[in-house]
Amino acid sequence: MDYNDENVDRANAQIRKAVRAQQEKVGRSHHRRRSQVRAVLVPYPSHDPESVRPSSSKRISSVSNKSETSDSETDSGLSKITMKRARKDGRDNSKSSPLRTRKKPGRRKNCLLRGSCNVPGNDRKTDKAVHCVLNRKATKDSGAALVSMPKKLVDVLNVDSNQVRTKLNVPRLPASVSISGILKEYVIHMQQMCDEENKKPRREQQKFHEYWSPFLACLPICADVIKDLIDFVLPRQILYPAEIPRHLDLTLPMDSKCAVLRTLSHEDTLNGAEGDGMRPSDSYGFIHLLRFLMILPESVGMLPSNHISRSLITSFTRSLIVFLSENMEKFFDIDNDYETITPTYRKRIKVLKEETGIP
């Protein structure tokens, strides 16, 4: 072959033409692969995929027939991945685009408790049990969640029910330690615990006061609210039928000098009206306080909205239950705190059941 200048120029021109063709072909393939990978792996790209630049000429010049085959296989593999992702997302692959818009989150129809409560349309973040009590549509375990009685106290309530309803033994009155006395000791106990926390390092004190300070400030008020509720609901919801005749004997009309316990109306209880005689919370004791805590979800609903925060009452009750469980032996003795009723009193119970239809 004659290697003159004309032949060399012709050969160089053919080489440059082949390189440009290969560069355009590989550049289109590279751009297509980059777009498909971005569509699969980057759902919300922040830049335009068409602005991707092709690879440098050094990489393009090293591409051979073997690389072209691998590129085509890669393209087909990526296209299959894109089609599978499109089917999974429920969109048509022919209309898919690497650019996708983010959907704005819609407003939840249910409350922010995410299914823990069945009260719709309330976006206020509240405690689960308190939320259910306030809206009067409680879940199955809302009452248990509010009082959360330990097994030790539940067993005591079962024994009490057996004593009164089966054996017809009623708790002695006045109790050795009244409800007012128990609540007073509980308030003193919590204040002493606060004083002990004040002796700890400052860092631990800060954590304690951030959580307990609002609660400790309202302790006396919460105790008074609990006593008012007990005084009002005691004859209707706390006493068993076997105890009602005795309670009626103690709450004779106020003009009688024999009245031991003064009767309370709804307005008197909530407005703090005073009168002659002892309050029921000054005569009844530990076991009646436990019975009240079991019906507390219904009693809390009786409070007016501007009376006191129901969440504070709930916190007060939960810590009170722990205190009662730890000091039960101090306030209650099952062998000495019950007395057997007389035959005359038994007849009165029978007459009362016939008149009222109470089982």
mmCIF file of C-alpha atoms in Angstrom:
data_model
loop_
_atom_site.group_PDB
_atom_site.id
_atom_site.type_symbol
_atom_site.label_atom_id
_atom_site.label_comp_id
_atom_site.label_asym_id
_atom_site.label_seq_id
_atom_site.Cartn_x
_atom_site.Cartn_y
_atom_site.Cartn_z
ATOM 1 C CA MET A 1 0.000 0.000 0.000
ATOM 2 C CA ASP A 2 1.260 3.491 -0.890
ATOM 3 C CA TYR A 3 1.468 5.611 2.288
ATOM 4 C CA ASN A 4 1.532 9.074 0.687
ATOM 5 C CA ASP A 5 0.044 12.183 2.284
ATOM 6 C CA GLU A 6 -3.307 11.833 0.481
ATOM 7 C CA ASN A 7 -3.910 8.310 1.738
ATOM 8 C CA VAL A 8 -2.945 9.257 5.291
ATOM 9 C CA ASP A 9 -5.366 12.198 5.297
ATOM 10 C CA ARG A 10 -8.166 9.995 3.955
ATOM 11 C CA ALA A 11 -7.526 7.379 6.670
ATOM 12 C CA ASN A 12 -7.497 9.997 9.413
ATOM 13 C CA ALA A 13 -10.798 11.439 8.164
ATOM 14 C CA GLN A 14 -12.443 7.993 8.263
ATOM 15 C CA ILE A 15 -11.146 7.419 11.774
ATOM 16 C CA ARG A 16 -12.481 10.774 12.971
ATOM 17 C CA LYS A 17 -15.877 10.060 11.365
ATOM 18 C CA ALA A 18 -16.075 6.644 13.040
ATOM 19 C CA VAL A 19 -15.120 8.127 16.396
ATOM 20 C CA ARG A 20 -17.814 10.837 16.121
ATOM 21 C CA ALA A 21 -20.458 8.253 15.213
ATOM 22 C CA GLN A 22 -19.410 6.037 18.112
ATOM 23 C CA GLN A 23 -19.406 9.056 20.439
ATOM 24 C CA GLU A 24 -22.962 10.021 19.491
ATOM 25 C CA LYS A 25 -24.207 6.435 19.842
ATOM 26 C CA VAL A 26 -22.594 5.822 23.233
ATOM 27 C CA GLY A 27 -23.640 9.277 24.460
ATOM 28 C CA ARG A 28 -27.305 8.540 23.713
ATOM 29 C CA SER A 29 -27.053 5.151 25.444
ATOM 30 C CA HIS A 30 -25.352 6.686 28.486
ATOM 31 C CA HIS A 31 -27.980 9.424 28.755
ATOM 32 C CA ARG A 32 -30.782 6.847 28.513
ATOM 33 C CA ARG A 33 -29.256 4.714 31.289
ATOM 34 C CA ARG A 34 -28.802 7.701 33.574
ATOM 35 C CA SER A 35 -32.442 8.760 33.115
ATOM 36 C CA GLN A 36 -33.752 5.259 33.860
ATOM 37 C CA VAL A 37 -31.614 4.846 36.960
ATOM 38 C CA ARG A 38 -32.766 8.242 38.222
ATOM 39 C CA ALA A 39 -36.416 7.313 37.628
ATOM 40 C CA VAL A 40 -35.999 4.118 39.663
ATOM 41 C CA LEU A 41 -33.770 5.245 42.531
ATOM 42 C CA VAL A 42 -34.467 8.977 42.899
ATOM 43 C CA PRO A 43 -38.234 9.545 43.168
ATOM 44 C CA TYR A 44 -37.960 13.334 43.498
ATOM 45 C CA PRO A 45 -34.968 14.619 41.449
ATOM 46 C CA SER A 46 -33.829 18.162 42.109
ATOM 47 C CA HIS A 47 -32.411 18.779 38.640
ATOM 48 C CA ASP A 48 -33.346 18.251 35.003
ATOM 49 C CA PRO A 49 -32.167 14.836 33.701
ATOM 50 C CA GLU A 50 -31.663 16.312 30.224
ATOM 51 C CA SER A 51 -28.777 18.386 31.542
ATOM 52 C CA VAL A 52 -26.644 15.250 32.044
ATOM 53 C CA ARG A 53 -23.485 15.511 29.954
ATOM 54 C CA PRO A 54 -22.051 12.555 28.022
ATOM 55 C CA SER A 55 -18.827 10.886 29.120
ATOM 56 C CA SER A 56 -15.428 12.184 28.048
ATOM 57 C CA SER A 57 -13.860 11.267 24.701
ATOM 58 C CA LYS A 58 -11.273 9.070 26.414
ATOM 59 C CA ARG A 59 -13.963 6.738 27.703
ATOM 60 C CA ILE A 60 -15.796 6.855 24.347
ATOM 61 C CA SER A 61 -12.690 5.926 22.387
ATOM 62 C CA SER A 62 -12.182 2.801 24.512
ATOM 63 C CA VAL A 63 -15.639 1.423 23.823
ATOM 64 C CA SER A 64 -15.645 -1.771 21.729
ATOM 65 C CA ASN A 65 -18.221 -4.145 20.332
ATOM 66 C CA LYS A 66 -18.163 -6.034 23.599
ATOM 67 C CA SER A 67 -19.075 -2.910 25.561
ATOM 68 C CA GLU A 68 -21.910 -2.198 23.134
ATOM 69 C CA THR A 69 -23.376 -5.620 23.878
ATOM 70 C CA SER A 70 -23.095 -5.080 27.632
ATOM 71 C CA ASP A 71 -24.694 -1.632 27.263
ATOM 72 C CA SER A 72 -27.669 -3.080 25.454
ATOM 73 C CA GLU A 73 -28.047 -5.771 28.121
ATOM 74 C CA THR A 74 -27.861 -3.132 30.859
ATOM 75 C CA ASP A 75 -30.472 -1.025 29.083
ATOM 76 C CA SER A 76 -32.849 -3.965 28.821
ATOM 77 C CA GLY A 77 -32.274 -4.878 32.486
ATOM 78 C CA LEU A 78 -32.948 -1.341 33.670
ATOM 79 C CA SER A 79 -36.051 -1.110 31.529
ATOM 80 C CA LYS A 80 -37.378 -4.296 33.166
ATOM 81 C CA ILE A 81 -36.707 -2.831 36.616
ATOM 82 C CA THR A 82 -38.525 0.343 35.634
ATOM 83 C CA MET A 83 -41.511 -1.658 34.365
ATOM 84 C CA LYS A 84 -41.675 -3.693 37.576
ATOM 85 C CA ARG A 85 -41.528 -0.545 39.684
ATOM 86 C CA ALA A 86 -44.241 1.023 37.550
ATOM 87 C CA ARG A 87 -46.526 -2.003 38.026
ATOM 88 C CA LYS A 88 -45.882 -1.941 41.766
ATOM 89 C CA ASP A 89 -46.733 1.752 42.008
ATOM 90 C CA GLY A 90 -49.863 1.214 39.901
ATOM 91 C CA ARG A 91 -48.872 3.552 37.053
ATOM 92 C CA ASP A 92 -48.565 2.995 33.310
ATOM 93 C CA ASN A 93 -44.929 2.501 32.180
ATOM 94 C CA SER A 94 -45.563 4.129 28.816
ATOM 95 C CA LYS A 95 -46.625 7.348 30.559
ATOM 96 C CA SER A 96 -44.020 7.216 33.327
ATOM 97 C CA SER A 97 -41.679 10.130 33.741
ATOM 98 C CA PRO A 98 -38.491 10.484 35.779
ATOM 99 C CA LEU A 99 -39.984 13.617 37.296
ATOM 100 C CA ARG A 100 -42.606 12.923 39.969
ATOM 101 C CA THR A 101 -44.384 15.381 42.202
ATOM 102 C CA ARG A 102 -44.680 14.815 45.941
ATOM 103 C CA LYS A 103 -48.225 14.396 47.195
ATOM 104 C CA LYS A 104 -49.259 16.711 49.974
ATOM 105 C CA PRO A 105 -50.268 14.848 53.125
ATOM 106 C CA GLY A 106 -53.985 15.099 53.738
ATOM 107 C CA ARG A 107 -55.621 16.015 57.019
ATOM 108 C CA ARG A 108 -56.333 12.998 59.201
ATOM 109 C CA LYS A 109 -60.000 12.390 59.720
ATOM 110 C CA ASN A 110 -59.374 10.535 62.969
ATOM 111 C CA CYS A 111 -57.591 11.933 65.992
ATOM 112 C CA LEU A 112 -53.811 11.978 66.201
ATOM 113 C CA LEU A 113 -53.816 8.946 68.456
ATOM 114 C CA ARG A 114 -53.687 6.839 65.237
ATOM 115 C CA GLY A 115 -56.483 4.412 65.889
ATOM 116 C CA SER A 116 -56.088 4.145 69.642
ATOM 117 C CA CYS A 117 -59.380 5.963 70.134
ATOM 118 C CA ASN A 118 -62.591 5.762 68.138
ATOM 119 C CA VAL A 119 -63.548 9.430 68.511
ATOM 120 C CA PRO A 120 -63.277 11.122 65.092
ATOM 121 C CA GLY A 121 -62.539 14.722 64.349
ATOM 122 C CA ASN A 122 -60.334 15.544 67.333
ATOM 123 C CA ASP A 123 -56.801 16.666 66.501
ATOM 124 C CA ARG A 124 -55.787 17.451 70.068
ATOM 125 C CA LYS A 125 -52.968 15.306 71.426
ATOM 126 C CA THR A 126 -54.187 13.981 74.753
ATOM 127 C CA ASP A 127 -53.674 10.968 76.881
ATOM 128 C CA LYS A 128 -55.579 8.000 75.533
ATOM 129 C CA ALA A 129 -57.698 7.253 78.603
ATOM 130 C CA VAL A 130 -58.521 10.893 79.367
ATOM 131 C CA HIS A 131 -59.408 11.454 75.725
ATOM 132 C CA CYS A 132 -61.889 8.573 75.811
ATOM 133 C CA VAL A 133 -63.476 9.704 79.094
ATOM 134 C CA LEU A 134 -64.012 13.273 77.932
ATOM 135 C CA ASN A 135 -65.710 12.222 74.695
ATOM 136 C CA ARG A 136 -67.881 9.518 76.269
ATOM 137 C CA LYS A 137 -66.911 6.995 73.585
ATOM 138 C CA ALA A 138 -64.436 4.890 75.474
ATOM 139 C CA THR A 139 -62.491 1.977 74.041
ATOM 140 C CA LYS A 140 -62.840 -1.449 75.604
ATOM 141 C CA ASP A 141 -60.020 -0.912 78.094
ATOM 142 C CA SER A 142 -60.386 2.827 78.718
ATOM 143 C CA GLY A 143 -61.593 2.376 82.302
ATOM 144 C CA ALA A 144 -58.746 0.001 83.099
ATOM 145 C CA ALA A 145 -56.306 2.414 81.469
ATOM 146 C CA LEU A 146 -57.548 5.276 83.655
ATOM 147 C CA VAL A 147 -57.402 3.582 87.066
ATOM 148 C CA SER A 148 -54.973 0.716 86.313
ATOM 149 C CA MET A 149 -55.654 -1.210 89.512
ATOM 150 C CA PRO A 150 -52.856 -3.582 90.588
ATOM 151 C CA LYS A 151 -53.830 -7.192 91.202
ATOM 152 C CA LYS A 152 -53.321 -6.764 94.941
ATOM 153 C CA LEU A 153 -56.114 -4.193 95.170
ATOM 154 C CA VAL A 154 -58.379 -6.030 92.723
ATOM 155 C CA ASP A 155 -58.212 -9.097 94.983
ATOM 156 C CA VAL A 156 -59.228 -6.934 97.946
ATOM 157 C CA LEU A 157 -62.254 -5.648 96.015
ATOM 158 C CA ASN A 158 -63.283 -9.208 95.140
ATOM 159 C CA VAL A 159 -63.061 -10.236 98.792
ATOM 160 C CA ASP A 160 -65.073 -7.163 99.771
ATOM 161 C CA SER A 161 -67.803 -8.039 97.271
ATOM 162 C CA ASN A 162 -67.987 -11.571 98.639
ATOM 163 C CA GLN A 163 -68.188 -10.312 102.227
ATOM 164 C CA VAL A 164 -71.031 -7.865 101.586
ATOM 165 C CA ARG A 165 -73.117 -9.612 98.913
ATOM 166 C CA THR A 166 -72.717 -13.248 99.944
ATOM 167 C CA LYS A 167 -71.900 -13.292 103.651
ATOM 168 C CA LEU A 168 -73.823 -10.063 104.420
ATOM 169 C CA ASN A 169 -70.961 -8.596 106.421
ATOM 170 C CA VAL A 170 -70.720 -4.814 106.111
ATOM 171 C CA PRO A 171 -67.702 -2.561 106.747
ATOM 172 C CA ARG A 172 -67.578 -1.006 110.201
ATOM 173 C CA LEU A 173 -68.476 2.655 110.609
ATOM 174 C CA PRO A 174 -66.797 4.904 111.338
ATOM 175 C CA ALA A 175 -63.736 3.421 109.675
ATOM 176 C CA SER A 176 -60.464 3.178 111.579
ATOM 177 C CA VAL A 177 -58.932 5.549 108.994
ATOM 178 C CA SER A 178 -61.396 7.691 107.049
ATOM 179 C CA ILE A 179 -61.142 8.684 103.394
ATOM 180 C CA SER A 180 -60.259 12.225 104.445
ATOM 181 C CA GLY A 181 -57.470 10.893 106.657
ATOM 182 C CA ILE A 182 -56.076 8.700 103.873
ATOM 183 C CA LEU A 183 -56.023 11.570 101.392
ATOM 184 C CA LYS A 184 -54.381 13.832 103.963
ATOM 185 C CA GLU A 185 -51.617 11.278 104.570
ATOM 186 C CA TYR A 186 -51.154 10.894 100.826
ATOM 187 C CA VAL A 187 -50.671 14.652 100.337
ATOM 188 C CA ILE A 188 -48.121 14.710 103.177
ATOM 189 C CA HIS A 189 -46.327 11.720 101.641
ATOM 190 C CA MET A 190 -46.008 13.434 98.268
ATOM 191 C CA GLN A 191 -44.750 16.649 99.853
ATOM 192 C CA GLN A 192 -42.126 14.700 101.807
ATOM 193 C CA MET A 193 -41.035 12.999 98.615
ATOM 194 C CA CYS A 194 -40.616 16.433 97.044
ATOM 195 C CA ASP A 195 -38.474 17.567 99.986
ATOM 196 C CA GLU A 196 -36.242 14.522 99.551
ATOM 197 C CA GLU A 197 -35.810 15.304 95.876
ATOM 198 C CA ASN A 198 -34.700 18.824 96.769
ATOM 199 C CA LYS A 199 -31.699 17.340 98.560
ATOM 200 C CA LYS A 200 -30.435 15.641 95.393
ATOM 201 C CA PRO A 201 -28.038 17.234 92.836
ATOM 202 C CA ARG A 202 -29.399 20.216 90.963
ATOM 203 C CA ARG A 203 -29.563 18.413 87.619
ATOM 204 C CA GLU A 204 -31.829 15.703 89.032
ATOM 205 C CA GLN A 205 -33.898 18.333 90.845
ATOM 206 C CA GLN A 206 -34.581 20.124 87.582
ATOM 207 C CA LYS A 207 -35.882 16.939 85.937
ATOM 208 C CA PHE A 208 -38.078 16.222 88.959
ATOM 209 C CA HIS A 209 -39.593 19.703 89.205
ATOM 210 C CA GLU A 210 -40.250 19.963 85.471
ATOM 211 C CA TYR A 211 -42.510 16.900 85.700
ATOM 212 C CA TRP A 212 -43.994 17.147 89.203
ATOM 213 C CA SER A 213 -44.188 20.869 90.050
ATOM 214 C CA PRO A 214 -47.618 21.487 88.406
ATOM 215 C CA PHE A 215 -48.955 18.320 90.020
ATOM 216 C CA LEU A 216 -47.598 19.049 93.516
ATOM 217 C CA ALA A 217 -49.034 22.559 93.466
ATOM 218 C CA CYS A 218 -52.541 21.134 92.904
ATOM 219 C CA LEU A 219 -52.377 18.260 95.424
ATOM 220 C CA PRO A 220 -54.671 19.816 98.076
ATOM 221 C CA ILE A 221 -57.174 20.901 95.424
ATOM 222 C CA CYS A 222 -57.262 17.434 93.851
ATOM 223 C CA ALA A 223 -57.799 15.853 97.273
ATOM 224 C CA ASP A 224 -60.773 18.152 97.922
ATOM 225 C CA VAL A 225 -62.254 17.317 94.510
ATOM 226 C CA ILE A 226 -61.971 13.577 95.198
ATOM 227 C CA LYS A 227 -63.727 14.006 98.561
ATOM 228 C CA ASP A 228 -66.513 16.067 96.991
ATOM 229 C CA LEU A 229 -67.092 13.435 94.326
ATOM 230 C CA ILE A 230 -67.182 10.642 96.914
ATOM 231 C CA ASP A 231 -69.671 12.553 99.073
ATOM 232 C CA PHE A 232 -71.986 12.989 96.124
ATOM 233 C CA VAL A 233 -71.853 9.556 94.428
ATOM 234 C CA LEU A 234 -71.458 7.389 97.546
ATOM 235 C CA PRO A 235 -75.133 6.413 98.128
ATOM 236 C CA ARG A 236 -75.837 5.990 94.415
ATOM 237 C CA GLN A 237 -72.782 4.188 93.054
ATOM 238 C CA ILE A 238 -70.406 3.107 95.825
ATOM 239 C CA LEU A 239 -72.604 1.412 98.442
ATOM 240 C CA TYR A 240 -74.000 -2.115 98.081
ATOM 241 C CA PRO A 241 -77.733 -2.665 98.825
ATOM 242 C CA ALA A 242 -76.827 -4.186 102.194
ATOM 243 C CA GLU A 243 -75.230 -0.877 103.246
ATOM 244 C CA ILE A 244 -77.993 1.491 102.147
ATOM 245 C CA PRO A 245 -80.336 1.135 105.192
ATOM 246 C CA ARG A 246 -77.486 1.973 107.541
ATOM 247 C CA HIS A 247 -76.529 4.965 105.399
ATOM 248 C CA LEU A 248 -80.128 6.196 105.516
ATOM 249 C CA ASP A 249 -80.047 5.934 109.299
ATOM 250 C CA LEU A 250 -76.939 8.124 109.356
ATOM 251 C CA THR A 251 -78.353 10.738 106.985
ATOM 252 C CA LEU A 252 -81.626 11.649 108.651
ATOM 253 C CA PRO A 253 -83.208 15.024 107.745
ATOM 254 C CA MET A 254 -81.010 17.922 108.734
ATOM 255 C CA ASP A 255 -83.581 19.286 111.211
ATOM 256 C CA SER A 256 -83.164 16.115 113.269
ATOM 257 C CA LYS A 257 -80.560 16.266 116.012
ATOM 258 C CA CYS A 258 -79.744 12.586 115.485
ATOM 259 C CA ALA A 259 -78.178 13.086 112.063
ATOM 260 C CA VAL A 260 -74.610 11.794 111.974
ATOM 261 C CA LEU A 261 -73.811 12.449 108.300
ATOM 262 C CA ARG A 262 -75.104 15.477 106.462
ATOM 263 C CA THR A 263 -76.707 14.997 103.069
ATOM 264 C CA LEU A 264 -75.184 16.773 100.086
ATOM 265 C CA SER A 265 -76.837 18.018 96.936
ATOM 266 C CA HIS A 266 -75.016 18.400 93.650
ATOM 267 C CA GLU A 267 -74.752 22.187 94.069
ATOM 268 C CA ASP A 268 -73.585 21.908 97.695
ATOM 269 C CA THR A 269 -70.846 19.474 96.769
ATOM 270 C CA LEU A 270 -69.417 21.494 93.910
ATOM 271 C CA ASN A 271 -69.814 24.901 95.560
ATOM 272 C CA GLY A 272 -68.263 23.824 98.846
ATOM 273 C CA ALA A 273 -71.335 24.539 100.991
ATOM 274 C CA GLU A 274 -70.827 23.724 104.661
ATOM 275 C CA GLY A 275 -73.376 22.347 107.068
ATOM 276 C CA ASP A 276 -73.827 20.518 110.356
ATOM 277 C CA GLY A 277 -72.673 16.948 110.750
ATOM 278 C CA MET A 278 -69.836 14.918 109.291
ATOM 279 C CA ARG A 279 -69.266 14.389 105.618
ATOM 280 C CA PRO A 280 -69.474 10.804 104.273
ATOM 281 C CA SER A 281 -65.763 10.993 103.420
ATOM 282 C CA ASP A 282 -65.105 11.568 107.143
ATOM 283 C CA SER A 283 -66.826 8.309 108.134
ATOM 284 C CA TYR A 284 -66.242 5.804 105.332
ATOM 285 C CA GLY A 285 -62.782 4.351 104.830
ATOM 286 C CA PHE A 286 -60.273 2.513 102.668
ATOM 287 C CA ILE A 287 -62.530 -0.036 100.980
ATOM 288 C CA HIS A 288 -65.041 2.613 99.895
ATOM 289 C CA LEU A 289 -62.208 4.694 98.452
ATOM 290 C CA LEU A 290 -61.153 1.672 96.367
ATOM 291 C CA ARG A 291 -64.708 1.197 95.124
ATOM 292 C CA PHE A 292 -64.823 4.850 94.107
ATOM 293 C CA LEU A 293 -61.581 4.544 92.127
ATOM 294 C CA MET A 294 -63.173 1.761 90.096
ATOM 295 C CA ILE A 295 -66.032 4.048 88.998
ATOM 296 C CA LEU A 296 -63.823 7.110 88.589
ATOM 297 C CA PRO A 297 -64.202 7.291 84.758
ATOM 298 C CA GLU A 298 -67.914 8.049 85.211
ATOM 299 C CA SER A 299 -67.363 10.384 88.151
ATOM 300 C CA VAL A 300 -64.796 12.526 86.348
ATOM 301 C CA GLY A 301 -67.396 13.280 83.686
ATOM 302 C CA MET A 302 -69.556 14.985 86.344
ATOM 303 C CA LEU A 303 -67.020 17.789 86.820
ATOM 304 C CA PRO A 304 -67.753 21.091 85.066
ATOM 305 C CA SER A 305 -65.218 22.025 82.421
ATOM 306 C CA ASN A 306 -64.015 25.064 84.403
ATOM 307 C CA HIS A 307 -63.622 23.235 87.715
ATOM 308 C CA ILE A 308 -60.190 21.603 87.448
ATOM 309 C CA SER A 309 -58.107 19.935 84.823
ATOM 310 C CA ARG A 310 -59.272 16.346 84.403
ATOM 311 C CA SER A 311 -55.743 15.320 83.456
ATOM 312 C CA LEU A 312 -54.545 16.448 86.900
ATOM 313 C CA ILE A 313 -57.252 14.333 88.545
ATOM 314 C CA THR A 314 -56.070 11.354 86.494
ATOM 315 C CA SER A 315 -52.426 11.864 87.485
ATOM 316 C CA PHE A 316 -53.490 12.310 91.109
ATOM 317 C CA THR A 317 -55.483 9.075 91.012
ATOM 318 C CA ARG A 318 -52.724 6.992 89.446
ATOM 319 C CA SER A 319 -50.159 8.005 92.049
ATOM 320 C CA LEU A 320 -52.793 7.585 94.794
ATOM 321 C CA ILE A 321 -53.378 3.983 93.713
ATOM 322 C CA VAL A 322 -49.653 3.263 94.045
ATOM 323 C CA PHE A 323 -49.699 4.803 97.529
ATOM 324 C CA LEU A 324 -52.727 2.704 98.566
ATOM 325 C CA SER A 325 -51.144 -0.481 97.258
ATOM 326 C CA GLU A 326 -47.957 0.145 99.238
ATOM 327 C CA ASN A 327 -49.799 1.065 102.470
ATOM 328 C CA MET A 328 -52.853 -1.211 102.313
ATOM 329 C CA GLU A 329 -52.012 -3.036 105.564
ATOM 330 C CA LYS A 330 -51.898 0.304 107.357
ATOM 331 C CA PHE A 331 -55.408 1.344 106.304
ATOM 332 C CA PHE A 332 -57.318 -1.943 105.986
ATOM 333 C CA ASP A 333 -57.669 -5.177 107.977
ATOM 334 C CA ILE A 334 -60.114 -7.621 106.466
ATOM 335 C CA ASP A 335 -60.492 -9.580 109.727
ATOM 336 C CA ASN A 336 -61.455 -6.609 111.889
ATOM 337 C CA ASP A 337 -63.000 -4.072 109.495
ATOM 338 C CA TYR A 338 -66.277 -6.007 108.882
ATOM 339 C CA GLU A 339 -69.209 -6.733 111.162
ATOM 340 C CA THR A 340 -72.100 -9.170 110.844
ATOM 341 C CA ILE A 341 -75.574 -7.674 110.407
ATOM 342 C CA THR A 342 -78.438 -8.447 112.782
ATOM 343 C CA PRO A 343 -81.612 -10.358 111.778
ATOM 344 C CA THR A 344 -83.645 -7.145 112.037
ATOM 345 C CA TYR A 345 -81.282 -5.376 109.687
ATOM 346 C CA ARG A 346 -81.471 -8.348 107.321
ATOM 347 C CA LYS A 347 -85.247 -7.892 107.103
ATOM 348 C CA ARG A 348 -84.791 -4.211 106.277
ATOM 349 C CA ILE A 349 -82.481 -5.161 103.419
ATOM 350 C CA LYS A 350 -85.095 -7.583 102.081
ATOM 351 C CA VAL A 351 -87.811 -4.925 102.216
ATOM 352 C CA LEU A 352 -85.546 -2.395 100.493
ATOM 353 C CA LYS A 353 -84.806 -4.823 97.670
ATOM 354 C CA GLU A 354 -88.513 -5.496 97.165
ATOM 355 C CA GLU A 355 -89.341 -1.781 97.058
ATOM 356 C CA THR A 356 -86.522 -0.717 94.761
ATOM 357 C CA GLY A 357 -86.126 -3.874 92.681
ATOM 358 C CA ILE A 358 -82.397 -4.014 93.408
ATOM 359 C CA PRO A 359 -81.098 -7.597 93.020
#
